[in-house]
Amino acid sequence: MIELEGLTKRYGEKVAVNNLSFAVRPGMVTGFLGPNGAGKSTTMRMILGLDRPTAGDVRIDGTHYDRLKDPLTYIGALLDAKAVHGGRSAFNHLLCLAQSNGIPRARVHEVLDTVGLTPVARKKAKGFSLGMGQRLGIAGALLGDPRILMFDEPVNGLDPEGIHWIRTLMKSLAAQGRTVFVSSHLMSEMALTADHLVVIGQGRLLADTSMADFIQRNSRAYVRVRTPQPEQLSDVLAAAGITVVRTGDGAFEVDGGKAEHIGELAARHQVVLHELSPQQASLEEAFMRLTAESVEYHAHSGSGATGGDAPAARSWGEGWKGEG
Ligand code: ADP
Ligand code: MG
């Protein structure tokens, strides 16, 4: 278990992590989601004692990282932009890690096997592809057979096969009862891997919820309707007890109605329809709404936008790919 309490990190004026409190529990994959610059990597560095909190506290199974004896046997991590000595072979890199952490040499062979690098174990890491480097980093995280694993944006830049492999690995580690904490800036990625979701924006906690709850609350089903007779359709639907929302482009969004029912009502009252389409709001949209405020800064800088859905959605794209 990882426990954060009021964890805060300031870099000068910039508050990178703002009073974060949550727990990461064993036996499941916990997704750590937020746009670029939200504070995910900073939080993970503080968990590992690589960055000192300005305020607050973080504990690993009740203890600070610095006080863990043989920390690699408690928590293994793959950080963003990790540095592997390129001149060393994969085997030697892992052997050095093992020797400095009291881990037997045989374990190096085991983890090389687990990540599928045995055939290239004697090759220099600097010739490795991104995917192979990522596998080597994961082998290092697994070396101490820790009960807690932490991965910072592990699928970034990987090909579909590598992404699939990492997803499967994370799920199997959680199924073994381990604590798995993985960051991403992609809702779609989290939806496929995480059982639990912690969302942050601008360093602040925005959600701490089970994935199932998040999906249930946020996947709104509605029917989109367009008609050249909006007043008539409004009246017909209102009379049937159906509430509609008018969208900016002159269409209606009908919550909780079936397309068949709406179509039949319209036909009965001779209202012409130009569109009648069932829609499902995506989780990506839910995530954008949740974090819109935390990326507004990007939208307003120089654009003169005044808020509302469209600018927020645009800003999201910028915030998404913007700073690293
Ligand atoms: P994420 O991993 O979610 O993309 P980061 O934790 O990398 O976010 O960054 C959070 C914020 O803190 C960003 O605004 C970033 O520019 C800032 N930041 C991170 N590390 C430093 C640092 N060493 N010095 C100054 N600012 C930093
Ligand atoms: Mg990061």
Coordinates of C-alpha atoms and ligand atoms in Angstrom, one line a residue:
M1 CA 0.0 0.0 0.0
I2 CA 1.1 3.5 -0.8
E3 CA -0.3 6.3 1.3
L4 CA -0.1 10.0 0.6
E5 CA -1.2 12.6 3.1
G6 CA -1.3 16.3 2.1
L7 CA 1.6 15.7 -0.2
T8 CA 2.8 19.0 -1.7
K9 CA 5.7 20.1 -3.9
R10 CA 6.6 23.6 -4.8
Y11 CA 9.2 24.7 -7.3
G12 CA 9.6 28.4 -6.6
E13 CA 6.2 29.9 -7.4
K14 CA 5.0 26.8 -9.2
V15 CA 2.9 24.4 -7.1
A16 CA 3.5 21.1 -9.0
V17 CA 1.7 18.9 -6.4
N18 CA -1.0 20.4 -4.3
N19 CA -2.1 18.7 -1.0
L20 CA -2.6 15.3 -2.4
S21 CA -4.1 12.6 -0.1
F22 CA -5.0 9.2 -1.3
A23 CA -4.1 5.5 -0.9
V24 CA -3.0 3.0 -3.5
R25 CA -4.2 -0.5 -2.5
P26 CA -3.0 -4.0 -3.2
G27 CA -4.6 -6.5 -5.5
M28 CA -5.6 -4.1 -8.2
V29 CA -4.2 -1.7 -10.9
T30 CA -4.6 1.9 -9.8
G31 CA -4.5 4.3 -12.7
F32 CA -2.9 7.8 -12.1
L33 CA -4.4 10.0 -14.7
G34 CA -3.9 13.6 -15.6
P35 CA -2.9 15.9 -18.5
N36 CA 0.8 16.6 -19.1
G37 CA 2.2 18.8 -16.4
A38 CA -0.5 17.7 -13.8
G39 CA 2.2 16.5 -11.4
K40 CA 2.2 12.7 -11.9
S41 CA 5.9 12.3 -12.3
T42 CA 6.7 14.6 -9.4
T43 CA 4.3 12.7 -7.1
M44 CA 6.0 9.4 -8.1
R45 CA 9.5 10.8 -7.5
M46 CA 8.4 11.9 -4.0
I47 CA 7.0 8.4 -3.4
L48 CA 10.5 7.0 -4.2
G49 CA 12.2 9.7 -2.1
L50 CA 13.9 11.2 -5.2
D51 CA 12.2 14.5 -4.5
R52 CA 11.6 16.0 -1.1
P53 CA 8.0 17.1 -0.4
T54 CA 7.5 20.8 0.5
A55 CA 4.8 19.6 2.8
G56 CA 2.9 16.4 3.6
D57 CA 3.9 12.8 3.8
V58 CA 4.1 9.6 1.8
R59 CA 4.5 6.1 3.2
I60 CA 5.2 2.7 1.6
D61 CA 3.6 0.0 3.8
G62 CA 3.7 2.5 6.6
T63 CA 7.4 3.5 6.2
H64 CA 9.2 6.3 4.4
Y65 CA 11.2 5.1 1.3
D66 CA 14.5 6.2 2.8
R67 CA 13.9 4.0 5.9
L68 CA 13.2 0.8 3.9
K69 CA 15.9 -1.8 4.2
D70 CA 16.6 -3.1 0.6
P71 CA 13.9 -0.8 -0.9
L72 CA 13.8 -2.7 -4.2
T73 CA 12.3 -5.6 -2.4
Y74 CA 9.4 -3.4 -1.3
I75 CA 8.8 -1.2 -4.3
G76 CA 9.9 -1.4 -7.9
A77 CA 9.5 1.5 -10.3
L78 CA 9.8 2.4 -13.9
L79 CA 10.1 6.1 -14.1
D80 CA 9.6 8.3 -17.1
A81 CA 12.8 9.1 -19.0
K82 CA 14.8 6.5 -17.0
A83 CA 18.5 6.4 -17.5
V84 CA 20.2 3.0 -18.2
H85 CA 23.9 3.0 -18.7
G86 CA 23.9 2.4 -22.4
G87 CA 27.4 0.9 -22.5
R88 CA 26.4 -2.0 -20.2
S89 CA 24.7 -5.2 -21.4
A90 CA 21.1 -5.8 -20.1
F91 CA 22.5 -8.6 -17.9
N92 CA 25.2 -6.5 -16.4
H93 CA 22.9 -3.6 -15.8
L94 CA 20.5 -5.9 -13.8
L95 CA 23.4 -7.6 -12.1
C96 CA 24.7 -4.3 -10.7
L97 CA 21.2 -3.4 -9.4
A98 CA 20.9 -6.9 -7.9
Q99 CA 24.3 -6.8 -6.2
S100 CA 23.7 -3.4 -4.6
N101 CA 20.4 -4.5 -3.2
G102 CA 21.2 -7.9 -1.8
I103 CA 19.3 -9.7 -4.5
P104 CA 20.7 -13.1 -5.7
R105 CA 22.2 -13.4 -9.2
A106 CA 19.7 -16.1 -10.2
R107 CA 16.9 -13.6 -10.0
V108 CA 18.5 -11.6 -12.9
H109 CA 17.9 -14.6 -15.2
E110 CA 14.3 -14.9 -14.0
V111 CA 13.4 -11.3 -14.7
L112 CA 15.1 -11.3 -18.1
D113 CA 13.0 -14.3 -18.9
T114 CA 9.8 -12.6 -17.6
V115 CA 10.3 -9.6 -19.8
G116 CA 11.5 -11.6 -22.8
L117 CA 15.0 -10.2 -23.0
T118 CA 17.0 -13.4 -22.5
P119 CA 18.0 -13.7 -26.2
V120 CA 19.6 -10.2 -26.0
A121 CA 20.8 -10.2 -22.4
R122 CA 24.4 -9.9 -23.4
K123 CA 23.8 -7.1 -25.9
K124 CA 24.5 -3.4 -25.0
A125 CA 21.4 -1.6 -23.8
K126 CA 22.3 1.4 -26.0
G127 CA 21.4 -0.6 -29.1
F128 CA 17.9 -1.3 -27.7
S129 CA 14.7 -0.1 -29.2
L130 CA 12.4 2.0 -27.1
G131 CA 10.3 -1.1 -26.4
M132 CA 13.3 -3.2 -25.3
G133 CA 14.5 -0.4 -23.1
Q134 CA 11.1 -0.3 -21.5
R135 CA 11.3 -4.0 -20.9
L136 CA 14.7 -3.7 -19.3
G137 CA 13.4 -0.9 -17.0
I138 CA 10.5 -3.2 -16.0
A139 CA 12.9 -6.1 -15.4
G140 CA 14.7 -3.7 -13.0
A141 CA 11.5 -2.9 -11.3
L142 CA 10.6 -6.6 -10.9
L143 CA 14.1 -7.6 -9.7
G144 CA 13.5 -7.5 -5.9
D145 CA 10.1 -9.3 -6.3
P146 CA 8.4 -6.3 -4.7
R147 CA 4.8 -6.2 -3.5
I148 CA 4.4 -2.7 -4.9
L149 CA 5.1 -1.6 -8.5
M150 CA 4.9 1.8 -9.9
F151 CA 5.1 2.6 -13.7
D152 CA 5.3 6.2 -15.0
E153 CA 3.7 6.4 -18.5
P154 CA 4.9 2.9 -19.4
V155 CA 3.2 2.7 -22.8
N156 CA 4.4 6.0 -24.1
G157 CA 5.8 5.5 -27.6
L158 CA 5.4 1.8 -27.7
D159 CA 4.1 -0.3 -30.6
P160 CA 0.7 -2.1 -30.1
E161 CA 2.4 -5.4 -29.2
G162 CA 4.5 -3.7 -26.5
I163 CA 1.4 -1.9 -25.2
H164 CA -0.5 -5.1 -25.0
W165 CA 2.4 -6.8 -23.2
I166 CA 2.6 -4.1 -20.6
R167 CA -1.2 -4.1 -20.0
T168 CA -1.2 -7.9 -19.5
L169 CA 1.8 -7.7 -17.2
M170 CA 0.3 -5.1 -15.0
K171 CA -3.0 -7.0 -14.7
S172 CA -1.2 -10.2 -13.8
L173 CA 0.9 -8.5 -11.1
A174 CA -2.3 -7.1 -9.6
A175 CA -3.9 -10.5 -9.8
Q176 CA -1.0 -11.9 -7.7
G177 CA -2.1 -9.5 -5.0
R178 CA 0.5 -6.8 -5.6
T179 CA -0.1 -3.0 -5.5
V180 CA 0.2 -1.6 -9.1
F181 CA 0.3 2.1 -9.6
V182 CA 0.5 3.3 -13.2
S183 CA 0.4 6.8 -14.6
S184 CA -1.0 7.9 -18.0
H185 CA -2.3 11.0 -19.7
L186 CA -4.7 8.9 -21.7
M187 CA -8.2 8.1 -20.4
S188 CA -8.5 5.4 -23.1
E189 CA -5.4 3.6 -21.7
M190 CA -6.7 3.7 -18.2
A191 CA -10.1 2.4 -19.2
L192 CA -8.4 -0.7 -20.5
T193 CA -6.1 -1.4 -17.6
A194 CA -7.1 0.2 -14.3
D195 CA -9.5 -1.1 -11.7
H196 CA -9.3 2.1 -9.7
L197 CA -8.7 5.6 -10.9
V198 CA -7.0 8.6 -9.3
V199 CA -7.3 11.8 -11.4
I200 CA -5.3 14.9 -10.9
G201 CA -5.1 18.3 -12.6
Q202 CA -2.7 21.1 -11.8
G203 CA -1.4 19.0 -8.9
R204 CA -4.8 18.7 -7.2
L205 CA -6.9 15.6 -6.6
L206 CA -10.0 15.6 -8.9
A207 CA -11.2 12.1 -8.5
D208 CA -10.5 8.9 -6.5
T209 CA -12.9 6.3 -7.6
S210 CA -13.4 2.8 -8.9
M211 CA -13.1 2.5 -12.7
A212 CA -16.6 0.9 -12.8
D213 CA -18.1 3.9 -10.9
F214 CA -16.3 6.4 -13.1
I215 CA -17.6 4.7 -16.3
Q216 CA -21.2 4.4 -14.9
R217 CA -21.3 8.0 -13.8
N218 CA -19.7 9.4 -17.0
S219 CA -20.9 7.4 -19.9
R220 CA -24.1 9.3 -20.7
A221 CA -26.4 7.8 -23.2
Y222 CA -28.5 10.2 -25.3
V223 CA -30.2 10.6 -28.6
R224 CA -29.2 13.3 -31.0
V225 CA -32.1 14.7 -33.0
R226 CA -32.2 17.3 -35.8
T227 CA -35.4 18.7 -37.3
P228 CA -36.5 21.7 -39.4
Q229 CA -39.5 22.0 -37.0
P230 CA -37.7 22.5 -33.6
E231 CA -40.7 24.2 -31.9
Q232 CA -43.1 21.4 -32.8
L233 CA -40.7 18.6 -31.8
S234 CA -40.0 20.4 -28.5
D235 CA -43.7 20.5 -27.8
V236 CA -44.3 16.8 -28.8
L237 CA -41.5 15.6 -26.6
A238 CA -42.4 17.8 -23.7
A239 CA -46.0 16.5 -23.9
A240 CA -44.6 12.9 -23.6
G241 CA -42.6 13.9 -20.6
I242 CA -39.2 13.9 -22.4
T243 CA -36.8 16.7 -21.6
V244 CA -34.5 17.9 -24.3
V245 CA -31.3 20.0 -24.4
R246 CA -30.7 22.2 -27.4
T247 CA -27.1 22.1 -28.6
G248 CA -25.3 25.0 -30.2
D249 CA -25.7 23.7 -33.7
G250 CA -29.5 23.7 -33.6
A251 CA -29.8 20.0 -32.8
F252 CA -31.5 18.4 -29.7
E253 CA -29.9 16.1 -27.2
V254 CA -32.5 13.8 -25.6
D255 CA -31.5 12.1 -22.4
G256 CA -32.9 8.8 -21.3
G257 CA -35.1 8.4 -24.5
K258 CA -35.0 5.6 -27.0
A259 CA -34.5 6.6 -30.6
E260 CA -37.4 4.3 -31.7
H261 CA -39.8 6.1 -29.3
I262 CA -38.7 9.6 -30.4
G263 CA -39.0 8.6 -34.1
E264 CA -42.5 7.2 -33.6
L265 CA -43.7 10.3 -31.6
A266 CA -42.3 12.5 -34.4
A267 CA -44.0 10.5 -37.1
R268 CA -47.3 10.5 -35.3
H269 CA -47.2 14.3 -35.1
Q270 CA -45.9 14.7 -38.6
V271 CA -42.6 16.3 -37.5
V272 CA -39.8 15.9 -40.1
L273 CA -36.5 14.6 -38.7
H274 CA -33.2 15.1 -40.4
E275 CA -31.2 13.1 -37.9
L276 CA -32.0 10.6 -35.2
S277 CA -28.9 9.0 -33.7
P278 CA -28.2 7.2 -30.4
Q279 CA -25.0 8.6 -28.9
Q280 CA -22.7 7.5 -26.1
A281 CA -20.6 10.2 -24.4
S282 CA -17.0 8.9 -24.3
L283 CA -14.9 8.6 -21.2
E284 CA -12.4 10.8 -22.9
E285 CA -15.1 13.6 -22.8
A286 CA -15.8 12.9 -19.2
F287 CA -12.1 13.2 -18.4
M288 CA -12.0 16.5 -20.4
R289 CA -14.9 17.9 -18.5
L290 CA -13.3 16.9 -15.2
T291 CA -9.9 18.5 -16.0
A292 CA -11.2 21.4 -18.2
E293 CA -10.5 23.9 -15.4
S294 CA -6.9 22.7 -15.0
V295 CA -6.1 23.3 -18.6
E296 CA -8.1 26.5 -19.0
Y297 CA -4.8 28.3 -18.5
H298 CA -3.6 27.0 -21.9
A299 CA -6.9 28.1 -23.6
H300 CA -6.8 31.7 -22.4
S301 CA -3.2 32.4 -22.9
G302 CA -3.3 34.7 -25.8
S303 CA -6.4 33.3 -27.4
G304 CA -8.9 35.6 -25.8
A305 CA -11.3 32.7 -25.4
T306 CA -14.1 33.3 -22.9
G307 CA -14.8 29.8 -21.6
G308 CA -17.6 27.4 -22.4
D309 CA -17.4 23.9 -23.7
A310 CA -15.7 24.4 -27.1
P311 CA -12.6 26.4 -25.9
A312 CA -12.2 24.1 -22.9
A313 CA -12.2 21.1 -25.3
R314 CA -9.7 22.8 -27.5
S315 CA -7.4 23.8 -24.6
W316 CA -7.4 20.2 -23.5
G317 CA -5.7 19.2 -26.8
E318 CA -3.1 21.8 -26.2
G319 CA -2.6 20.9 -22.5
W320 CA -2.5 17.3 -23.5
K321 CA 0.4 17.5 -25.8
G322 CA 2.0 20.7 -24.5
E323 CA 4.6 20.8 -21.7
G324 CA 6.3 17.6 -20.6
Ligands
ADP1 P1 3.3 15.1 -15.3 O1 4.2 14.0 -15.0 O2 1.9 14.9 -14.8 O3 3.3 15.5 -16.7 P2 5.2 16.7 -13.8 O4 5.2 16.1 -12.4 O5 6.3 16.3 -14.7 O6 3.8 16.4 -14.5 O7 5.3 18.3 -13.7 C1 4.3 19.0 -12.9 C2 4.7 20.5 -13.0 O8 5.8 20.7 -12.2 C3 4.9 21.0 -14.4 O9 4.4 22.3 -14.5 C4 6.4 21.0 -14.5 O10 6.8 21.9 -15.4 C5 6.8 21.3 -13.0 N1 8.1 20.7 -12.7 C6 8.4 19.4 -12.6 N2 9.7 19.2 -12.2 C7 10.2 20.5 -12.0 C8 11.5 20.9 -11.6 N3 12.5 20.1 -11.3 N4 11.7 22.3 -11.5 C9 10.7 23.1 -11.8 N5 9.4 22.7 -12.2 C10 9.2 21.4 -12.3
MG2 MG 5.3 12.8 -16.3

